[in-house]
XYZ file of C-alpha atoms in Angstrom:
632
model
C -61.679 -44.258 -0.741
C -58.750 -46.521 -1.233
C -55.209 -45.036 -1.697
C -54.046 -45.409 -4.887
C -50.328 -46.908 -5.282
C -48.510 -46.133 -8.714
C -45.143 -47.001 -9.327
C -43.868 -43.769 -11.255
C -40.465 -44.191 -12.304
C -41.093 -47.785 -13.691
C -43.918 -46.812 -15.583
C -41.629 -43.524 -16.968
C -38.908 -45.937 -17.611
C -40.639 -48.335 -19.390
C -42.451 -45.945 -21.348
C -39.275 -44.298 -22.606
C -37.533 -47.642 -23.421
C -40.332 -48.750 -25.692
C -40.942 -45.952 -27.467
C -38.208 -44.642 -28.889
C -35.645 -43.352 -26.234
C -33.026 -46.575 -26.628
C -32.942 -45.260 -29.987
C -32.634 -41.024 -28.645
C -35.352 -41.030 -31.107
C -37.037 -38.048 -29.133
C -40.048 -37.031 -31.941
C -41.537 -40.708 -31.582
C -41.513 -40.393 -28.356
C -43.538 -37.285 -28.047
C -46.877 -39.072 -30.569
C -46.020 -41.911 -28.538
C -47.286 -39.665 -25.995
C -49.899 -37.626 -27.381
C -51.433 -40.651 -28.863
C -51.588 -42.704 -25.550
C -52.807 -39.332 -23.835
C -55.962 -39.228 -25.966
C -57.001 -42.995 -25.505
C -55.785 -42.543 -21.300
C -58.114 -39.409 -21.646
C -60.797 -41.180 -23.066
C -60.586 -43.701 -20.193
C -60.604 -41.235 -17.276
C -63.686 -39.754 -18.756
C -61.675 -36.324 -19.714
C -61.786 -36.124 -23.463
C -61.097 -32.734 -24.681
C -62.205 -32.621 -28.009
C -65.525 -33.936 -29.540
C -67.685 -33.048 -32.937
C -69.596 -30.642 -30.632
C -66.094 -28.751 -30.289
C -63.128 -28.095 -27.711
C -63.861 -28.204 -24.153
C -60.490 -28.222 -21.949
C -60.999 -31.054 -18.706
C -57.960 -30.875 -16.328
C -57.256 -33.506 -13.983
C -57.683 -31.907 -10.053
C -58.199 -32.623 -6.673
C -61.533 -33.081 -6.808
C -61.700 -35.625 -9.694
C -58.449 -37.283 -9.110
C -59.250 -40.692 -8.329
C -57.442 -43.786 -10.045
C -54.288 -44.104 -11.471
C -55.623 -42.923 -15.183
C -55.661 -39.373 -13.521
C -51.731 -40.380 -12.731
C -51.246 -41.662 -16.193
C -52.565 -38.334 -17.786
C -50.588 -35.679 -15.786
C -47.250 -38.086 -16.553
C -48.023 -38.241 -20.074
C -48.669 -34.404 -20.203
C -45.531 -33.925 -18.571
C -43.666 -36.636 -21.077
C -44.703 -35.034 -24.069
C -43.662 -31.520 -23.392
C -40.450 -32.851 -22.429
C -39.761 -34.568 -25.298
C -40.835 -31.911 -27.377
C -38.051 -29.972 -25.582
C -35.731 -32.427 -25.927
C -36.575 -32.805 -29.400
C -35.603 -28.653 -30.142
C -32.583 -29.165 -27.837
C -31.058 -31.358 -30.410
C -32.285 -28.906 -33.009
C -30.835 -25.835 -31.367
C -27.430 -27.847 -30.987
C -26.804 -27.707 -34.728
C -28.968 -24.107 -35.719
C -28.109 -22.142 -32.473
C -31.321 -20.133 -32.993
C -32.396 -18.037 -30.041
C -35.509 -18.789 -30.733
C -35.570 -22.546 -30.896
C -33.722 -21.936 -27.291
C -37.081 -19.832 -25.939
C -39.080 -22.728 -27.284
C -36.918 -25.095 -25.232
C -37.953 -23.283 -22.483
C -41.369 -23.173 -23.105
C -41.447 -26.651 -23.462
C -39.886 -27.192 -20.390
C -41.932 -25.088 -18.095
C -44.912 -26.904 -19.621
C -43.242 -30.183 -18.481
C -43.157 -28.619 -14.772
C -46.887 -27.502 -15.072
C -48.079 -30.679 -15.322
C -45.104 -32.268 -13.322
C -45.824 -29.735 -10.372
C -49.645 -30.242 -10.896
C -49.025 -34.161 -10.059
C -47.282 -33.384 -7.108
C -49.509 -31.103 -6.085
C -52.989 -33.446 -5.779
C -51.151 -36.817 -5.476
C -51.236 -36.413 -1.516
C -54.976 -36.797 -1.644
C -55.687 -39.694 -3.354
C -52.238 -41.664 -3.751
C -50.340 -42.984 -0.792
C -47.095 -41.927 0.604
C -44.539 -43.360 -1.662
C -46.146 -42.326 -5.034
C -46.950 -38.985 -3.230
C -43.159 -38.855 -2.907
C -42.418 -40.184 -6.076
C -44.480 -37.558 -7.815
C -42.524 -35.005 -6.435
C -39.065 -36.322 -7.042
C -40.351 -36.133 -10.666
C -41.245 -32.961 -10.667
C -38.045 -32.176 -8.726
C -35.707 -33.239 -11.461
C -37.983 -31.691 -14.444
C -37.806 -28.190 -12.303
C -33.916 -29.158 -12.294
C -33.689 -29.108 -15.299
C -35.726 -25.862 -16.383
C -33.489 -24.357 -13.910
C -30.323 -25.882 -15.741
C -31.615 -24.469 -18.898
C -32.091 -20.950 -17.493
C -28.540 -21.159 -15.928
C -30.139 -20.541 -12.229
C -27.284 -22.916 -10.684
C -28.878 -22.230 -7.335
C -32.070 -23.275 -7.849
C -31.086 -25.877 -9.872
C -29.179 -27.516 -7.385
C -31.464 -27.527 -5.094
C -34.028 -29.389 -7.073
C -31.580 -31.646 -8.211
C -30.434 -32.194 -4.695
C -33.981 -32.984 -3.082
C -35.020 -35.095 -6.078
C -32.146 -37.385 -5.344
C -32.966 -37.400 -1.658
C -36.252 -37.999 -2.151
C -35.521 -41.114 -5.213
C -32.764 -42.712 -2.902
C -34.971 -42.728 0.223
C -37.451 -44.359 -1.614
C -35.533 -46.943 -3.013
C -33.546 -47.640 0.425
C -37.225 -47.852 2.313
C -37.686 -50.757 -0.108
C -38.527 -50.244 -3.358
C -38.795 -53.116 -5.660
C -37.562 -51.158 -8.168
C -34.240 -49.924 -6.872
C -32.570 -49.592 -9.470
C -35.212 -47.766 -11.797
C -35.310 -45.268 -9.425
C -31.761 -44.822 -9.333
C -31.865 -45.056 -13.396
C -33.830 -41.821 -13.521
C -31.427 -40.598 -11.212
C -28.704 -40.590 -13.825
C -30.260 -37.899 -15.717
C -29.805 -35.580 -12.972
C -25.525 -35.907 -12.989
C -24.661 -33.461 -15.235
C -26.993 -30.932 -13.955
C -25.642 -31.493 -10.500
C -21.754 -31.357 -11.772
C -21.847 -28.422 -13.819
C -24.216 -26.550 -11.133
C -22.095 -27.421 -8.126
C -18.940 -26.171 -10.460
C -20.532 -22.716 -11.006
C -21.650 -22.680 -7.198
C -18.072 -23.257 -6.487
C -18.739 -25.815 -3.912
C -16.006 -27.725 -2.335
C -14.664 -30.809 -3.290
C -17.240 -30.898 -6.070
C -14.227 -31.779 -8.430
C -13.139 -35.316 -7.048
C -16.827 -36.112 -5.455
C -19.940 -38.214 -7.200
C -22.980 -36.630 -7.999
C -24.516 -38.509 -5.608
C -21.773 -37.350 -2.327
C -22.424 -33.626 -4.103
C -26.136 -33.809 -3.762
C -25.866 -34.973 -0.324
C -23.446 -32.965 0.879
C -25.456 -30.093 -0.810
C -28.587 -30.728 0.752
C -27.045 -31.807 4.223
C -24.868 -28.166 4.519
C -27.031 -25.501 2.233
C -30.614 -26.950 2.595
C -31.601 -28.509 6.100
C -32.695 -25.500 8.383
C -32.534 -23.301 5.369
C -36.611 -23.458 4.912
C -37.109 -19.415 4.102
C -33.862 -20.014 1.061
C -35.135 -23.049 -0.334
C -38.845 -21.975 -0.134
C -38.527 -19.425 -2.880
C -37.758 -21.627 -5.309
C -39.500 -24.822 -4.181
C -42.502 -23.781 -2.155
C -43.562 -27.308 -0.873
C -39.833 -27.560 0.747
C -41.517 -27.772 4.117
C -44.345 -30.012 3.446
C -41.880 -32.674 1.270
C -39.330 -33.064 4.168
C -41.946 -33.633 6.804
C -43.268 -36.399 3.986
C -39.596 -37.496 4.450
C -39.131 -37.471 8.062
C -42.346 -39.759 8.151
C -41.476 -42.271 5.780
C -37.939 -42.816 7.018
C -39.406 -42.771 10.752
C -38.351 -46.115 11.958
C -41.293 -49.326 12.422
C -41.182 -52.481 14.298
C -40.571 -53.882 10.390
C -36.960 -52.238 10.121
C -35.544 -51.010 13.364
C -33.866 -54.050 14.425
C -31.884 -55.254 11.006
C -32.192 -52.270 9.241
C -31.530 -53.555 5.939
C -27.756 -55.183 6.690
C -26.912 -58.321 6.958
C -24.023 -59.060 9.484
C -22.119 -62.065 8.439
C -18.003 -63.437 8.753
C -17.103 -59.832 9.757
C -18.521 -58.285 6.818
C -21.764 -56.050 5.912
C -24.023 -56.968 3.204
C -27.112 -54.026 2.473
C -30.257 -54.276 0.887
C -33.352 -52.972 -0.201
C -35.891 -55.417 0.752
C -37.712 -54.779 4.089
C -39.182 -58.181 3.496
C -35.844 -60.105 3.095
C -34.841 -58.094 6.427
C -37.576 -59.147 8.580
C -37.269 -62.870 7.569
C -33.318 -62.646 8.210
C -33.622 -60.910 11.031
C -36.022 -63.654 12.078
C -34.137 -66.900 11.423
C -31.164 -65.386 12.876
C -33.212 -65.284 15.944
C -34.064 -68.904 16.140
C -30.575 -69.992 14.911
C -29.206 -69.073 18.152
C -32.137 -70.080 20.081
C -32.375 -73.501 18.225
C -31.389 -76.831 20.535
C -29.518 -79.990 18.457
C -32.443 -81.972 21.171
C -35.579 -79.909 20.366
C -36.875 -81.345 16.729
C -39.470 -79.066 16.395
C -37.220 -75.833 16.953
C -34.611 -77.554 14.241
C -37.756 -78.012 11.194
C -38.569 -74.202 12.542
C -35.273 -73.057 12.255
C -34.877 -74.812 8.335
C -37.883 -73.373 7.435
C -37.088 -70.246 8.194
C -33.735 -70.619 6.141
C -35.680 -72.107 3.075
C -37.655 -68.802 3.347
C -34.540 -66.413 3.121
C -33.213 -68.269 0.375
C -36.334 -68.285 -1.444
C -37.251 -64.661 -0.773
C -33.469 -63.794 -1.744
C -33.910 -65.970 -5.382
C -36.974 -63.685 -5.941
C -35.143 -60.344 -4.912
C -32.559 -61.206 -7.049
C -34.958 -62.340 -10.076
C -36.890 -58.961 -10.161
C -33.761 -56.671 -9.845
C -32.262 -59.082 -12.763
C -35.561 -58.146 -15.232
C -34.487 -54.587 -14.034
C -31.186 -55.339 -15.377
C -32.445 -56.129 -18.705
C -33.856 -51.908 -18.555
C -31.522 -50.465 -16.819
C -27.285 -51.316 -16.034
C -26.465 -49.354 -13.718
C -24.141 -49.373 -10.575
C -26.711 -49.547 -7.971
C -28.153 -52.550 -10.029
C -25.032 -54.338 -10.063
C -24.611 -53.568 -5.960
C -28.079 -55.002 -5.488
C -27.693 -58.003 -7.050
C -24.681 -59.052 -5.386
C -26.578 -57.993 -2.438
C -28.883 -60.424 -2.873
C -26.923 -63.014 -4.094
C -24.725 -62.791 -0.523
C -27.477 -63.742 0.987
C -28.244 -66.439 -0.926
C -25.310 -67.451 -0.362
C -26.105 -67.251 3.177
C -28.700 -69.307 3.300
C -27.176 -72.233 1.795
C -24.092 -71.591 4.418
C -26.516 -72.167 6.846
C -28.681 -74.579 5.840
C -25.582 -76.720 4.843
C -23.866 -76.509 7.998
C -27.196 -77.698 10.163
C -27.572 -80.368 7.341
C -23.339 -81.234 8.775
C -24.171 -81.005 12.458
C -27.296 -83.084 12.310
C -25.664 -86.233 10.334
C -22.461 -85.796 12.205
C -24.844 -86.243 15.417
C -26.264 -88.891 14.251
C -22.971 -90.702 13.567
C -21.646 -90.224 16.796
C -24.666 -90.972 18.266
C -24.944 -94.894 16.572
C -21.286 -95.220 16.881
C -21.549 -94.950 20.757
C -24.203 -97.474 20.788
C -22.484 -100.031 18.772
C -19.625 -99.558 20.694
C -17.020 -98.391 18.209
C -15.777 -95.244 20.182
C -12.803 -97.236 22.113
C -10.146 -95.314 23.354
C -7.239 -98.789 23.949
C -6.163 -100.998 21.307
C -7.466 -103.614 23.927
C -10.357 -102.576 23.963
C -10.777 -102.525 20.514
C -9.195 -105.920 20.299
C -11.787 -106.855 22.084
C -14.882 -105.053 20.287
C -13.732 -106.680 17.148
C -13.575 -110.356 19.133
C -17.388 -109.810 20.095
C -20.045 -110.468 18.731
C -21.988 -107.375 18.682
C -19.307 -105.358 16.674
C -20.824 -103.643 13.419
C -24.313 -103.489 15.435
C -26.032 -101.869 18.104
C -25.642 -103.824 21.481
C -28.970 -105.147 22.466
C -29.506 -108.485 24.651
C -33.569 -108.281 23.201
C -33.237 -110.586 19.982
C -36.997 -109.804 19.275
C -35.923 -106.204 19.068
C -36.194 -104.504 15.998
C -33.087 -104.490 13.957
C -31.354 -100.778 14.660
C -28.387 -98.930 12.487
C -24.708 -100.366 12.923
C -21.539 -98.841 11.215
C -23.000 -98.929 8.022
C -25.589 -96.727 8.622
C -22.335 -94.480 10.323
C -20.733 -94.688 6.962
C -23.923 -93.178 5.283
C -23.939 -90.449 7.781
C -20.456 -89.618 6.398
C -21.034 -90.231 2.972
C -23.934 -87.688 2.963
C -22.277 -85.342 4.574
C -19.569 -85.404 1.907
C -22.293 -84.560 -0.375
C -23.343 -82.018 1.292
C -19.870 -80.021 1.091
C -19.340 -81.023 -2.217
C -22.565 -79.149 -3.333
C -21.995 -76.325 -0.628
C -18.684 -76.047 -3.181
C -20.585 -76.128 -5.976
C -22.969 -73.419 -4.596
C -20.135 -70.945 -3.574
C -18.517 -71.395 -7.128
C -21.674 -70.568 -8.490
C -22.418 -67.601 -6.146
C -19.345 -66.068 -6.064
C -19.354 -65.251 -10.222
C -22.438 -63.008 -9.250
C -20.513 -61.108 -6.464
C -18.829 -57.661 -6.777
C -15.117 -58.151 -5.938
C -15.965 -55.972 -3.092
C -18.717 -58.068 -1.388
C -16.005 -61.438 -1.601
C -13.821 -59.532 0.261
C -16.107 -58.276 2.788
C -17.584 -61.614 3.259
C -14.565 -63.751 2.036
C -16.072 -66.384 -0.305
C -12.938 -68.149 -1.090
C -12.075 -68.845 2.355
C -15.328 -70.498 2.817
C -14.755 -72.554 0.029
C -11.767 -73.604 1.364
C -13.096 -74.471 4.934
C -15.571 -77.187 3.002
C -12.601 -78.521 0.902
C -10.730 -78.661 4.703
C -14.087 -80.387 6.191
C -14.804 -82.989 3.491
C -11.322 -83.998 4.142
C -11.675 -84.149 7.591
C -14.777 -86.310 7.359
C -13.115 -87.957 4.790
C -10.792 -89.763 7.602
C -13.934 -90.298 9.787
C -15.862 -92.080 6.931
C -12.590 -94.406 5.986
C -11.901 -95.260 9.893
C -15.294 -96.250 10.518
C -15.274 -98.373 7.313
C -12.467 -99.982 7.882
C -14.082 -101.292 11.631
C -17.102 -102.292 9.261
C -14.997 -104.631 7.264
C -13.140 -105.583 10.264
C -16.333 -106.733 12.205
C -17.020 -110.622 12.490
C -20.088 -110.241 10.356
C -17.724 -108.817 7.054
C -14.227 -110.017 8.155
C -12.685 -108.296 5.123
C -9.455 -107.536 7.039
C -7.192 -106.885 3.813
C -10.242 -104.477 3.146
C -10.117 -102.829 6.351
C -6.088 -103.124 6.584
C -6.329 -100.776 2.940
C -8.711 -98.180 4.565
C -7.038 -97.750 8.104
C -3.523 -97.504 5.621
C -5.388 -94.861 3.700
C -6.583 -92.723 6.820
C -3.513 -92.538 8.273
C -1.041 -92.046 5.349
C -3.532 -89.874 2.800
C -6.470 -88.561 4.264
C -4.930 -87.237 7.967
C -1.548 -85.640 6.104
C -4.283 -84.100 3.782
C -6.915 -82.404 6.286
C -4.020 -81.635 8.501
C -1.903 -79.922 5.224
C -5.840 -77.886 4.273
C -6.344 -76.572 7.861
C -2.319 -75.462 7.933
C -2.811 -73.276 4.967
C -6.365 -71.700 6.367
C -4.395 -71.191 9.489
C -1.118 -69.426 7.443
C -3.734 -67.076 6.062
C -3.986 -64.672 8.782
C -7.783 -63.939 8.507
C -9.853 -63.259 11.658
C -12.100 -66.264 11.962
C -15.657 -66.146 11.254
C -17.795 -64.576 13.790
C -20.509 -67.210 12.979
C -17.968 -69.220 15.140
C -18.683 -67.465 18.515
C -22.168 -66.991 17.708
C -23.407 -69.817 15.968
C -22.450 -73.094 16.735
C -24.257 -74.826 13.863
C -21.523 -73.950 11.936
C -18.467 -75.194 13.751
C -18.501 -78.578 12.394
C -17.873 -76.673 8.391
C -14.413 -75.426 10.132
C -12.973 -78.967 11.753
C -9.958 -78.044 14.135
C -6.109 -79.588 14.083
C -7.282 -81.539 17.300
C -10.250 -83.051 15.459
C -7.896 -84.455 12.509
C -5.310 -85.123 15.744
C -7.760 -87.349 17.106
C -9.098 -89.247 14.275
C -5.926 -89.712 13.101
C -4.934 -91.116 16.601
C -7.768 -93.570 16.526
C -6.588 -95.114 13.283
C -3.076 -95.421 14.197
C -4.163 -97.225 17.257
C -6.324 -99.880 14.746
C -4.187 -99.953 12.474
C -1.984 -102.387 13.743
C -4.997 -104.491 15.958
C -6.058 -105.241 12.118
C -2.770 -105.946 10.528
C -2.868 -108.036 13.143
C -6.229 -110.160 11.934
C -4.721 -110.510 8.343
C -2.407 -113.097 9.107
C -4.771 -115.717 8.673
C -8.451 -116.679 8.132
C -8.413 -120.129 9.803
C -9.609 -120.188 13.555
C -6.278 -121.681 14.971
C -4.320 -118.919 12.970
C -6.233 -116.650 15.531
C -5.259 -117.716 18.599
C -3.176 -114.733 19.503
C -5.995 -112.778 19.893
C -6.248 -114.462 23.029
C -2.489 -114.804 23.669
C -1.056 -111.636 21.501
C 2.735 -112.897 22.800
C 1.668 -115.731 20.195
C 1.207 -113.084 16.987
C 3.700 -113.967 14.401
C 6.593 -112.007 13.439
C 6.094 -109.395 10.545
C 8.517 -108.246 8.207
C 8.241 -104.671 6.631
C 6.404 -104.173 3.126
C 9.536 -102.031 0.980
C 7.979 -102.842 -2.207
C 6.005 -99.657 -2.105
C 8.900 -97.727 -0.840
C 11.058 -98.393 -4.018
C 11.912 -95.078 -5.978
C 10.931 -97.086 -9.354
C 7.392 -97.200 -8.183
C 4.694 -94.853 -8.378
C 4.450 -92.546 -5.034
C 0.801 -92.858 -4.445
C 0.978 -96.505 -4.057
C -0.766 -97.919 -0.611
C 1.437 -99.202 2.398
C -1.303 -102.557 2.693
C -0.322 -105.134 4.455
C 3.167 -106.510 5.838
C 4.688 -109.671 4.760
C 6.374 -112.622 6.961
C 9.980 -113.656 6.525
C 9.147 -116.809 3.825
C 7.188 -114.060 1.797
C 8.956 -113.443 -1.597
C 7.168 -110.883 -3.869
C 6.788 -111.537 -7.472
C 5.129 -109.069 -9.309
C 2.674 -110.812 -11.550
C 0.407 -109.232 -14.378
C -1.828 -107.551 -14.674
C -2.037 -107.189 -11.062
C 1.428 -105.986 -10.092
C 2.342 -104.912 -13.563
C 2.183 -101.318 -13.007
C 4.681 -101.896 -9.916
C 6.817 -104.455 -12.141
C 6.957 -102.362 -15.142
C 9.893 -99.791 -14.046
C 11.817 -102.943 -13.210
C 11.902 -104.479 -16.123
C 14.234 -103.961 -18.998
C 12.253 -104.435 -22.184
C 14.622 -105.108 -25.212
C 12.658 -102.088 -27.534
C 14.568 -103.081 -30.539
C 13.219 -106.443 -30.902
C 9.865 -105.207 -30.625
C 10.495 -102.617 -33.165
C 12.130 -104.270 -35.612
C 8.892 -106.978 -34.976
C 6.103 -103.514 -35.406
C 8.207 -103.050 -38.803
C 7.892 -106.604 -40.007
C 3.934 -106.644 -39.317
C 3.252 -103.275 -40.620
C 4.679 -104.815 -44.034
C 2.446 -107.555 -44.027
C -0.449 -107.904 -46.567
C -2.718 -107.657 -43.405
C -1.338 -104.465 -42.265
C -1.235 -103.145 -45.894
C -4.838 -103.468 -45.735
C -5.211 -101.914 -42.719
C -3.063 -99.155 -43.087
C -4.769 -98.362 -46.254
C -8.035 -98.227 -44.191
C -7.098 -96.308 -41.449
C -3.401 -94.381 -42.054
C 0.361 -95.894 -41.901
C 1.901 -94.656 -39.254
């Protein structure tokens, strides 16, 4: 016979939700329960009443067999309780004695059944709902105890119950936080018993560090104590010491997830496994080995997928439950989300960037002279692969280089977009641990950084004899060198002023060094377009072919003057340093192209042009008008 699996506290939960709990409406509750019990009875095959007359059927071992035999010891259980609950409130506002010893009644009833459950569930249920069944009848007991002012006893059932709910949920439960939910019923019991019991520290502590601390000090190797008030002490811990016995599943991650110095936890065993896994091929994983790359991004798609579904089912638990193990669980879950995209974002980086360098170095365009350059951009090969097989097919020049660059852009931009998004669903706690905001700022410091590299290598695309846009390629180099460089370099300077211990992923995983570009990186490109920069100002002095005779004989490169138009205090700051002009030059600002530049320099007479707005505002025309729309 099959083990039957029956997820107790959810079905409780739900149960009380629905029926009149949200509402502490405690009498519907109870027919709630009595009628469900008759139609659940029915089903089992245990009716108790017919036309024939009464015959009492009680679920036991021997006929316990589904989960309708679960169903009808909970709703026993349920009903008695509420019934109890239902005089509490009573004897609140009366204070009869009696309606207190019908409390109690009610409440040892609840147990009966409770204990009953917990009794026969071993045989036919498996281990966790075995478990379950006793942490339920662990916190009813607690609370007949509570009621009968046995503090000892009462602490002690209290104590195991939320021993026995937490290790449940931690072995992973998908219903964490339900469990924990039902643990909230148990806090006062365990305050105001640890108070009477005078234990220390109970004053400042949490239930939950009193019930552990209670069970740790007063009830491990205390079997012949605890035994006379909950006889199946012995048998539930060895139920415990098996179920928390560590597997292959769960030995090596162990529900944590180890990431930028910081420790995110968990419930899911599955989640563990998979991260556990792809963590494993990450650093096994070779930039030249295609088939261990679409292994490795798999196995990332999988966390983040598994992760979206963790943190889907704890948010419908949200909806029944808020509690602070619920909110822990989904940032939980959204860290590793967050993960995942990290990840997946960064080998996304690495493989374009790759790519890049790889074309560039076959077209050529990774000089290290001016001369050299000089003479790339003289050939005729620049812009495209060299090849000396015409019938070849045609392969990727700079503009496929540019792409590269332009999707990786994209891909930081949305990796920004995804750490916004994730970080609103993270405790203040976990962006600390894991510290969100300075990965967001290492993508705004790499999409700078690849910024330059995407400009430089479109400005020697436009500078190649197959565009010869050199004005083009003069504005880009200018742009490199005086925005984009003094802008990556001024982004990695503040990550660097910050002080914070650099992400271990940096050590470990080198997928992810390219998402955290160094000074010497920006040093470099921004080396490389200085060193162009002049080569192309060079090849804008003319378009003819006997303008470009220097590039043979550079001592033959005419004389420049220096461009101070844009260095005028008039002028707006951000305005490009493009191009130098010879000696003959004379700038004229002309509109509309220079007018924004000319505009500061010119003295407008404003009265003229007011007293000529006055003059047309009293025509018939702008009568009209301003009756239409307003005078001013």
């Amino acid at each position: 016979m099959a083990l039957v699996s029956f997820d107790i506290f959810e079905y409780i939960h739900d149960s009380r939700q629905a029926h009149g709990l949200r509402a502490q409406d405690y009498t519907r509750y109870r027919r709630f329960c009595a009628h469900h019990l008759r139609t659940v009875r029915k089903a089992a095959k245990l009716p108790q009443g017919s036309t024939a007359g009464f015959s009492k059927l009680n679920v036991t071992s021997e006929n316990a067999s589904s989960t309708l035999h679960v169903e009808v010891q909970l709703l026993q259980a349920e009903r008695a309780w509420a019934y109890a609950m239902d005089l509490r409130e009573l004897h609140s506002r009366t204070e009869e004695p009696r309606q207190r010893q019908h409390v109690v009644q009610r409440l040892k009833a609840a147990v009966k059944a409770a204990h009953t459950l917990a009794a026969i569930a071993p045989g036919f249920c498996d281990a966790r709902t075995a478990l379950a069944a006793a942490a339920y009848w662990l916190q009813m007991q607690s609370q007949l105890r509570f009621e009968l002012q046995q503090w000892e006893a009462a602490l002690d059932s209290a104590a195991l119950a939320w021993v026995i709910t937490d290790r449940l949920a931690q072995a992973g439960s998908s219903h964490f936080a339900l469990a924990h939910a039902m643990l909230e019923a148990l806090d006062p019991i365990v305050r105001l018993a640890a108070y009477q019991m005078r234990v220390s520290g109970a004053q400042h502590a949490t239930p939950a560090a009193i019930a552990v601390q209670w069970y740790d000090s007063n009830m491990k190797g205390a079997e012949d104590r605890v035994s006379a008030t909950i006889p199946e002490y012995a048998d539930i811990s060895a139920a415990l010491d098996k179920l928390s016995a560590p597997t292959g599943e769960n030995v090596a991650f162990a529900n944590e997830l180890h990431w930028r110095g910081g420790t995110v936890s968990f419930a899911s065993q599955e989640l563990a496994a998979q991260v556990d896994r792809a963590q494993g091929l990450l650093k096994a994983a070779s930039s030249d080995n295609s088939d261990s790359l679409d292994e490795m991004v798999a196995a990332y798609r999988k966390v983040g997928k598994t992760a979206r579904r963790c943190h889907a089912e704890s948010a419908v638990a949200a909806q029944k439950s808020q509690t602070a193990a619920l909110d822990a669980l989904l940032s939980a879950y959204a860290a590793v989300q967050l993960y995942s995209v990290c990840v997946l974002s960064a080998i996304d980086v690495t493989q374009l960037f790759n790519e890049a360098q790889s074309i560039a170095h076959t077209c050529g365009a990774t000089t290290n002279s001016a001369d050299a350059l000089l003479g790339w951009l003289a050939g005729p090969c620049a812009g495209s692969p060299l090849s000396d097989d015409k019938n070849a097919p045609r392969q990727p020049g700079l503009a496929q280089v540019v792409v590269c660059y332009d999707k990786i852009r994209q891909r930081l931009t949305a990796l920004q977009r995804s750490v916004t998004e994730m970080e609103a669903k993270l405790l203040p706690a976990v962006r600390r641990e894991i510290r969100t905001q300075q990965i967001a700022d290492e993508a705004v410091a790499a999409e700078a950084y690849y910024t330059c590299l995407r400009n430089y290598y479109s400005a020697l695309l436009h500078a190649s004899p197959a565009c010869a846009q050199y004005v083009d390629s003069l504005a880009l180099l200018d742009i490199v060198v005086t925005e984009n460089v003094p802008h990556a370099t001024a982004l990695t300077a503040q990550l660097a002023k910050r002080d914070l211990p650099p992400s271990e992923a940096t050590d470990t995983e080198p997928w992810l060094r390219n998402l955290a570009p160094s000074p010497d990186k920006i040093a470099q490109a921004s080396e490389a377009a200085e060193m162009a920069l002049p080569v192309v100002r060079g090849l804008c002095v003319g378009a003819s072919e006997n303008t470009k005779a220097w590039v043979h004989s550079p001592a033959s490169r005419l004389n420049l003057v220096a461009n101070t138009l844009g260095k005028s205090a008039s002028v707006p700051q951000r305005v490009p340093h493009l191009v130098d002009f010879t000696a003959d030059f004379a700038v004229v600002p002309i509109k509309p192209l220079f007018y924004d530049l000319a505009a500061p320099a010119i003295d407008f007479d404003m009265s003229a042009i007011n007293a000529q707005a006055d003059k047309q505002g009293t025509s018939k025309l702008g009568s009209i008008i301003g009756s239409l729309w307003g005078s001013r």
